[in-house]
Coordinates of C-alpha atoms and ligand atoms in Angstrom, one line a residue:
M159 CA -28.1 140.4 -159.4
I160 CA -26.1 139.5 -156.5
F161 CA -24.8 142.0 -153.9
L162 CA -22.5 141.9 -150.9
G163 CA -23.7 143.9 -148.0
I164 CA -21.5 145.2 -145.2
E165 CA -22.6 146.5 -141.9
T166 CA -20.4 148.1 -139.2
S167 CA -22.4 151.1 -137.9
C168 CA -22.5 149.9 -134.2
D169 CA -21.5 146.7 -132.5
E170 CA -22.3 144.1 -135.2
T171 CA -19.6 143.3 -137.6
A172 CA -21.8 141.7 -140.5
A173 CA -21.7 140.8 -144.2
S174 CA -24.2 139.0 -146.4
I175 CA -24.8 137.8 -149.9
V176 CA -28.2 138.5 -151.3
R177 CA -29.8 137.8 -154.6
R178 CA -32.6 139.9 -156.2
T179 CA -34.4 138.4 -159.4
D180 CA -35.8 140.6 -162.0
D181 CA -39.3 140.2 -160.6
G182 CA -38.3 141.7 -157.5
H183 CA -37.9 138.5 -155.4
G184 CA -35.1 138.4 -152.8
S185 CA -33.0 135.5 -151.2
V186 CA -30.4 135.6 -148.6
L187 CA -27.7 133.3 -149.8
S188 CA -25.6 133.9 -146.5
N189 CA -25.8 136.2 -143.5
V190 CA -22.9 136.4 -141.1
V191 CA -23.0 138.4 -138.0
H192 CA -20.3 138.9 -135.4
A193 CA -22.0 140.5 -132.4
Q194 CA -19.2 142.0 -130.4
I195 CA -20.7 140.8 -127.0
A196 CA -17.4 139.7 -125.4
E197 CA -15.8 143.0 -126.4
H198 CA -18.3 145.3 -124.7
T199 CA -19.7 143.2 -121.8
P200 CA -17.0 144.3 -119.4
F201 CA -18.2 148.0 -120.0
G202 CA -22.0 147.2 -119.8
G203 CA -22.5 149.0 -123.1
V204 CA -20.8 149.7 -126.7
V205 CA -17.6 151.6 -126.4
P206 CA -17.1 153.3 -129.9
E207 CA -13.4 152.9 -130.1
I208 CA -13.5 149.3 -129.0
A209 CA -16.2 148.7 -131.5
A210 CA -14.1 150.2 -134.4
R211 CA -11.1 148.1 -133.5
A212 CA -13.2 145.1 -133.4
H213 CA -14.5 145.7 -136.9
V214 CA -11.0 146.1 -138.2
E215 CA -10.1 142.8 -136.8
R216 CA -13.1 140.9 -137.9
L217 CA -14.5 142.3 -141.0
D218 CA -12.2 140.6 -143.6
G219 CA -12.8 137.2 -142.0
V220 CA -16.8 137.9 -141.7
V221 CA -16.8 138.8 -145.5
A222 CA -14.8 135.8 -146.5
R223 CA -17.3 133.7 -144.6
A224 CA -20.3 135.4 -146.3
L225 CA -18.9 134.6 -149.5
A226 CA -18.0 131.0 -148.6
D227 CA -21.4 130.3 -147.0
A228 CA -23.1 131.5 -150.3
A229 CA -20.6 129.4 -152.4
V230 CA -19.6 132.6 -154.4
T231 CA -16.4 134.4 -155.2
L232 CA -16.0 138.0 -155.4
S233 CA -16.1 137.8 -159.2
D234 CA -19.7 136.6 -159.0
I235 CA -20.6 139.6 -157.1
D236 CA -22.6 142.5 -159.2
G237 CA -22.2 145.2 -156.5
I238 CA -21.2 146.1 -153.1
A239 CA -23.6 147.9 -150.6
V240 CA -22.2 149.3 -147.4
T241 CA -23.7 151.2 -144.4
A242 CA -22.4 154.8 -144.6
G243 CA -24.4 156.1 -141.8
P244 CA -26.0 157.0 -139.4
G245 CA -23.9 155.3 -136.5
L246 CA -20.5 155.4 -134.9
I247 CA -18.2 157.0 -137.1
G248 CA -15.1 154.7 -136.4
G249 CA -17.1 151.7 -137.4
L250 CA -18.7 153.4 -140.4
V251 CA -15.1 154.4 -141.6
V252 CA -13.9 150.8 -141.3
G253 CA -16.8 149.4 -143.2
L254 CA -16.8 152.1 -146.0
M255 CA -13.1 151.8 -146.5
H256 CA -13.4 148.0 -146.9
A257 CA -16.2 148.3 -149.3
K258 CA -14.3 150.9 -151.3
A259 CA -11.1 148.7 -151.6
L260 CA -13.4 145.8 -152.8
A261 CA -15.1 148.1 -155.3
L262 CA -11.9 149.3 -156.5
A263 CA -10.2 145.8 -156.7
T264 CA -13.2 144.2 -158.4
G265 CA -14.5 147.0 -160.5
R266 CA -18.0 146.6 -159.2
P267 CA -20.2 149.6 -158.4
L268 CA -20.6 150.8 -154.7
F269 CA -23.7 151.8 -153.1
A270 CA -23.4 153.8 -149.9
V271 CA -26.6 152.8 -147.9
N272 CA -28.5 154.5 -144.9
H273 CA -28.7 152.1 -142.1
L274 CA -32.1 153.1 -141.3
E275 CA -33.2 152.4 -145.1
G276 CA -31.9 148.9 -144.5
H277 CA -34.2 148.3 -141.8
A278 CA -37.0 150.0 -143.6
L279 CA -36.8 147.8 -146.7
T280 CA -36.1 144.4 -145.0
A281 CA -39.9 143.6 -145.3
R282 CA -39.7 143.8 -148.9
L283 CA -36.7 141.2 -148.8
T284 CA -38.5 138.8 -146.6
D285 CA -42.2 139.2 -147.5
G286 CA -42.2 141.2 -150.8
V287 CA -44.3 144.0 -149.0
A288 CA -45.6 146.6 -151.7
F289 CA -45.2 150.3 -151.3
P290 CA -46.7 152.3 -149.5
Y291 CA -46.5 150.7 -145.9
L292 CA -46.4 152.0 -142.3
L293 CA -43.2 151.1 -140.6
L294 CA -42.4 151.2 -136.9
L295 CA -38.6 151.3 -136.7
V296 CA -37.4 150.6 -133.1
S297 CA -33.8 150.1 -132.4
G298 CA -31.0 151.1 -130.0
G299 CA -30.8 154.6 -131.6
H300 CA -34.1 155.2 -133.1
S301 CA -37.8 155.0 -132.5
Q302 CA -39.7 156.2 -135.4
I303 CA -42.9 155.7 -137.2
V304 CA -42.4 156.2 -140.9
A305 CA -44.7 156.1 -144.1
V306 CA -42.6 154.3 -146.5
E307 CA -43.7 155.5 -149.9
G308 CA -40.9 154.1 -152.2
V309 CA -37.1 153.5 -152.2
G310 CA -35.7 156.6 -150.9
R311 CA -39.1 158.1 -150.3
Y312 CA -39.8 158.2 -146.5
R313 CA -42.1 160.5 -144.3
R314 CA -41.3 160.4 -140.7
L315 CA -44.7 160.6 -138.8
A316 CA -43.1 160.2 -135.3
T317 CA -39.9 160.0 -133.4
T318 CA -38.9 159.9 -129.8
I319 CA -38.6 163.2 -127.8
D320 CA -36.0 161.6 -125.5
D321 CA -34.6 157.9 -125.5
A322 CA -34.8 155.4 -128.2
L323 CA -36.8 152.3 -127.2
G324 CA -33.9 149.9 -127.5
E325 CA -32.0 152.4 -125.3
A326 CA -34.7 152.3 -122.7
F327 CA -34.4 148.5 -122.5
D328 CA -30.7 148.6 -122.4
K329 CA -30.6 151.2 -119.6
T330 CA -33.4 149.2 -117.7
A331 CA -31.2 146.0 -118.0
K332 CA -28.1 147.9 -116.8
L333 CA -30.0 149.3 -113.6
L334 CA -31.3 145.8 -112.8
G335 CA -27.9 144.2 -113.4
L336 CA -29.1 142.1 -116.3
G337 CA -26.0 142.9 -118.4
F338 CA -25.4 143.6 -122.1
P339 CA -27.2 143.5 -124.6
G340 CA -30.1 144.6 -122.6
G341 CA -33.2 144.1 -124.6
P342 CA -33.0 140.3 -124.9
A343 CA -32.1 140.1 -121.2
V344 CA -35.2 142.1 -120.1
E345 CA -37.4 139.9 -122.2
R346 CA -36.0 136.9 -120.9
A347 CA -36.3 138.0 -117.3
A348 CA -39.8 139.2 -117.9
K349 CA -41.0 135.7 -118.7
A350 CA -40.6 134.6 -115.1
G351 CA -42.3 137.9 -113.8
D352 CA -45.7 138.9 -112.6
A353 CA -46.8 141.9 -114.8
A354 CA -49.6 142.8 -112.4
R355 CA -47.3 143.4 -109.3
F356 CA -46.2 146.8 -110.3
R357 CA -47.9 149.2 -112.6
F358 CA -45.9 152.0 -114.6
P359 CA -48.2 154.4 -116.5
P360 CA -47.5 153.9 -120.2
P361 CA -45.6 157.0 -121.6
M362 CA -47.5 159.5 -123.9
M363 CA -50.8 157.5 -123.4
G364 CA -53.7 159.5 -125.2
D365 CA -51.2 162.3 -126.0
A366 CA -52.3 164.3 -129.2
R367 CA -48.8 164.7 -130.2
L368 CA -47.7 161.6 -132.3
A369 CA -44.4 161.0 -130.5
F370 CA -42.5 158.5 -128.3
S371 CA -40.9 159.2 -124.9
F372 CA -39.3 156.5 -122.6
S373 CA -37.2 158.5 -120.2
G374 CA -39.9 159.1 -117.7
L375 CA -40.8 155.3 -117.7
K376 CA -37.0 154.7 -116.9
T377 CA -37.1 157.0 -114.1
A378 CA -40.2 155.5 -112.5
L379 CA -38.6 152.1 -112.8
R380 CA -35.4 153.2 -111.2
Q381 CA -37.4 154.8 -108.2
K382 CA -39.2 151.6 -107.8
A383 CA -36.1 149.6 -108.0
E384 CA -34.4 151.8 -105.5
A385 CA -37.3 151.5 -103.0
L386 CA -37.2 147.7 -103.3
A387 CA -33.5 147.4 -103.0
P388 CA -31.8 144.9 -102.4
L389 CA -33.6 143.2 -105.3
S390 CA -34.5 139.5 -105.5
D391 CA -34.6 137.7 -108.8
Q392 CA -38.4 137.7 -108.4
D393 CA -38.4 141.4 -108.1
V394 CA -36.1 142.0 -111.2
A395 CA -38.5 139.6 -113.2
D396 CA -41.6 141.6 -112.0
L397 CA -40.1 145.0 -112.7
C398 CA -39.1 143.7 -116.3
A399 CA -42.6 142.4 -116.8
A400 CA -44.2 145.6 -115.8
F401 CA -41.7 147.6 -117.9
Q402 CA -42.6 145.7 -121.1
T403 CA -46.3 146.0 -120.3
A404 CA -46.0 149.8 -120.2
V405 CA -43.8 150.0 -123.3
S406 CA -46.1 147.8 -125.4
A407 CA -49.2 149.7 -124.1
S408 CA -47.4 153.0 -125.3
V409 CA -46.4 151.5 -128.6
A410 CA -49.9 150.3 -129.2
D411 CA -51.4 153.7 -128.3
R412 CA -49.0 155.5 -130.6
M413 CA -49.3 153.0 -133.4
S414 CA -53.2 153.2 -133.3
R415 CA -52.9 157.0 -134.0
A416 CA -50.4 156.3 -136.8
V417 CA -52.6 153.7 -138.6
D418 CA -55.5 156.3 -138.7
L419 CA -53.2 159.0 -140.0
F420 CA -51.8 156.7 -142.6
R421 CA -55.2 155.5 -143.6
G422 CA -56.3 159.1 -144.1
Q423 CA -53.2 159.6 -146.2
H424 CA -53.9 156.5 -148.4
P425 CA -57.7 155.8 -148.4
D426 CA -57.3 153.9 -151.5
I427 CA -55.2 150.9 -150.2
Q428 CA -57.3 147.8 -149.3
R429 CA -55.1 146.3 -146.7
P430 CA -52.0 148.1 -146.0
A431 CA -48.9 146.5 -144.2
L432 CA -47.9 147.5 -140.8
V433 CA -44.2 146.5 -140.6
A434 CA -41.9 146.3 -137.7
A435 CA -38.2 146.6 -138.1
G436 CA -35.1 147.2 -135.8
G437 CA -33.6 145.2 -132.9
V438 CA -36.7 145.8 -130.6
A439 CA -38.9 144.2 -133.3
A440 CA -37.4 141.0 -131.9
N441 CA -39.4 141.5 -128.7
G442 CA -42.3 139.1 -128.5
V443 CA -44.6 141.4 -126.3
V444 CA -44.1 144.4 -128.6
R445 CA -44.7 142.2 -131.6
S446 CA -47.9 140.8 -130.3
A447 CA -49.1 144.4 -129.3
L448 CA -48.4 145.4 -133.0
Q449 CA -50.2 142.3 -134.3
T450 CA -53.3 143.3 -132.4
I451 CA -53.3 146.9 -133.5
A452 CA -52.8 145.8 -137.1
G453 CA -55.7 143.2 -136.8
D454 CA -57.9 145.8 -135.3
H455 CA -57.4 148.5 -137.9
G456 CA -57.5 146.3 -141.0
F457 CA -53.7 146.2 -141.5
H458 CA -51.7 143.1 -142.0
F459 CA -48.7 142.8 -139.8
V460 CA -45.2 142.0 -141.1
A461 CA -42.2 141.4 -138.9
P462 CA -38.8 140.2 -140.2
P463 CA -37.6 136.9 -138.8
L464 CA -35.6 137.5 -135.7
A465 CA -32.2 137.1 -137.6
L466 CA -33.1 140.1 -139.7
C467 CA -34.4 142.3 -137.0
G468 CA -31.0 143.2 -135.5
D469 CA -28.3 144.7 -137.4
N470 CA -27.1 142.7 -140.4
G471 CA -25.5 142.8 -143.8
A472 CA -28.6 141.3 -145.6
M473 CA -30.6 144.5 -145.3
I474 CA -27.8 146.4 -146.5
A475 CA -27.1 144.4 -149.6
W476 CA -30.9 144.5 -150.2
A477 CA -31.2 148.2 -150.0
G478 CA -28.3 148.5 -152.5
L479 CA -30.1 145.8 -154.8
E480 CA -33.3 148.0 -154.7
R481 CA -31.5 151.1 -155.5
A482 CA -29.5 149.4 -158.4
A483 CA -32.7 147.9 -159.8
L484 CA -34.3 151.3 -160.0
G485 CA -31.1 152.8 -161.7
F486 CA -30.1 154.9 -158.8
P487 CA -26.5 156.0 -159.5
S488 CA -23.6 154.0 -157.7
C489 CA -21.4 156.1 -155.5
A490 CA -17.9 157.6 -156.4
L491 CA -15.0 156.2 -154.1
D492 CA -14.7 159.4 -152.3
V493 CA -18.0 159.1 -150.6
A494 CA -17.9 160.1 -147.0
P495 CA -19.5 158.4 -143.9
R496 CA -22.2 160.3 -142.0
A497 CA -22.6 159.8 -138.3
R498 CA -25.9 161.6 -138.5
W499 CA -28.2 161.0 -141.5
P500 CA -31.8 161.2 -141.1
L501 CA -34.0 158.8 -143.1
D502 CA -36.4 161.7 -143.9
D503 CA -34.4 164.9 -144.7
V504 CA -37.6 166.7 -145.1
S505 CA -39.2 166.6 -141.5
A506 CA -38.0 169.1 -139.0
P507 CA -35.4 167.6 -136.6
V508 CA -36.5 167.2 -133.1
F509 CA -33.4 167.6 -131.4
G510 CA -32.3 170.5 -133.5
A511 CA -29.4 170.5 -136.0
G512 CA -25.7 170.8 -135.6
K513 CA -22.8 171.4 -138.2
K514 CA -23.2 167.8 -139.3
G515 CA -26.9 168.0 -140.0
A516 CA -30.2 167.1 -138.1
K517 CA -29.4 165.1 -134.9
A518 CA -32.4 162.7 -135.4
Ligands
LIG191 O1 -31.3 147.3 -134.9 P1 -30.2 147.2 -133.8 O2 -29.6 145.8 -133.8 O3 -29.2 148.2 -133.7 C1 -29.5 149.5 -133.8 O4 -29.5 149.9 -135.1 O5 -29.6 150.1 -132.7 O6 -31.1 147.3 -132.3 C2 -30.4 147.0 -131.2 C3 -31.4 147.3 -130.1 C4 -30.8 147.2 -128.6 O7 -31.1 148.3 -127.8 C5 -31.3 145.9 -128.1 O8 -31.3 145.9 -126.6 C6 -32.7 145.9 -128.7 O9 -32.4 146.3 -130.0 N1 -33.2 144.4 -128.7 C7 -34.4 144.2 -128.0 C8 -34.6 142.9 -128.3 N2 -33.4 142.4 -129.1 C9 -32.7 143.4 -129.4 N3 -35.1 144.8 -127.3 C10 -36.2 144.4 -126.6 N4 -36.3 143.0 -126.7 C11 -35.6 142.1 -127.5 N5 -35.8 140.9 -127.6
LIG192 ZN1 -30.0 149.0 -136.6

């Protein structure tokens, strides 16, 4: 089966063609991502209305290129998968309407995919990881530890009580004048930094609650930066290095609890996978901290290639393929986008719930 996947939930306009063979093997035939960097850079962050308009302008060209790169036409496609949430509603509407039009025109089934499920299942596309596995999902909007039991079966073990990890990277970058997008800029700056010059306490270290928190670290960094101002390039590099050190120690501490919890819940699995996903999974320091935790606890570490860490259409196509292969029904053409859509509908919301459902 060959699916087209479309992703427009934030600031990447993305489309991809992915094949899944009957034995469950996946291959990415094309993966086109237009990151809206030029559009948002003047504002230092993603502006939802500008993102939605940029998706309108770019999406048909991105889809056409994904088809051309894979050397297929719409008539070769067996199904269309599209991100229907969670995310910025304007972008979601653009992607979903585009996918509905293609589904109607081609007569192919439509699969409305949860963006977080796309991230969660990527390791099965790239590495064929078997269920169940332990997932750390760290992106601009989410920081979650999830037990992935099967397609559509997710148990959230932890989330953040304030900022997401990617958000903390982005805010740090903005504060230090490193621009947008922040995560890669902080990582780049930190390479020239001395991680021992400043020390920020790693958030939640040793805390019995399995949760993340990053806003205190952000405040500590701001206070230090204000005390040092004006900042030299070396100051910025050293602050970034100290920030990354604190973040990775915090993630390692939280994950070492999570691996024990997961082991207790699945004592029969020999060498479970610890999987990283989401944009922050591209960070080398976070990756190596996770690698160490996995090695120390008898897990094997799996992280997607960098191109599949951030938002992309391949993960959405793959989630649709996994659903189709299991016989999950496709969606009616009146399916609605969902700005909020928790991966795990069962665990209690941490930020409370509004009219549109759980906030996280
Ligand atoms: O998964 P993603 O592309 O979009 C969301 O679903 O949010 O993640 C984007 C986030 C941004 O906050 C970005 O700064 C962060 O991932 N990020 C990184 C790195 N690359 C992207 N954070 C730290 N280090 C990186 N190398
Ligand atoms: Zn994402």
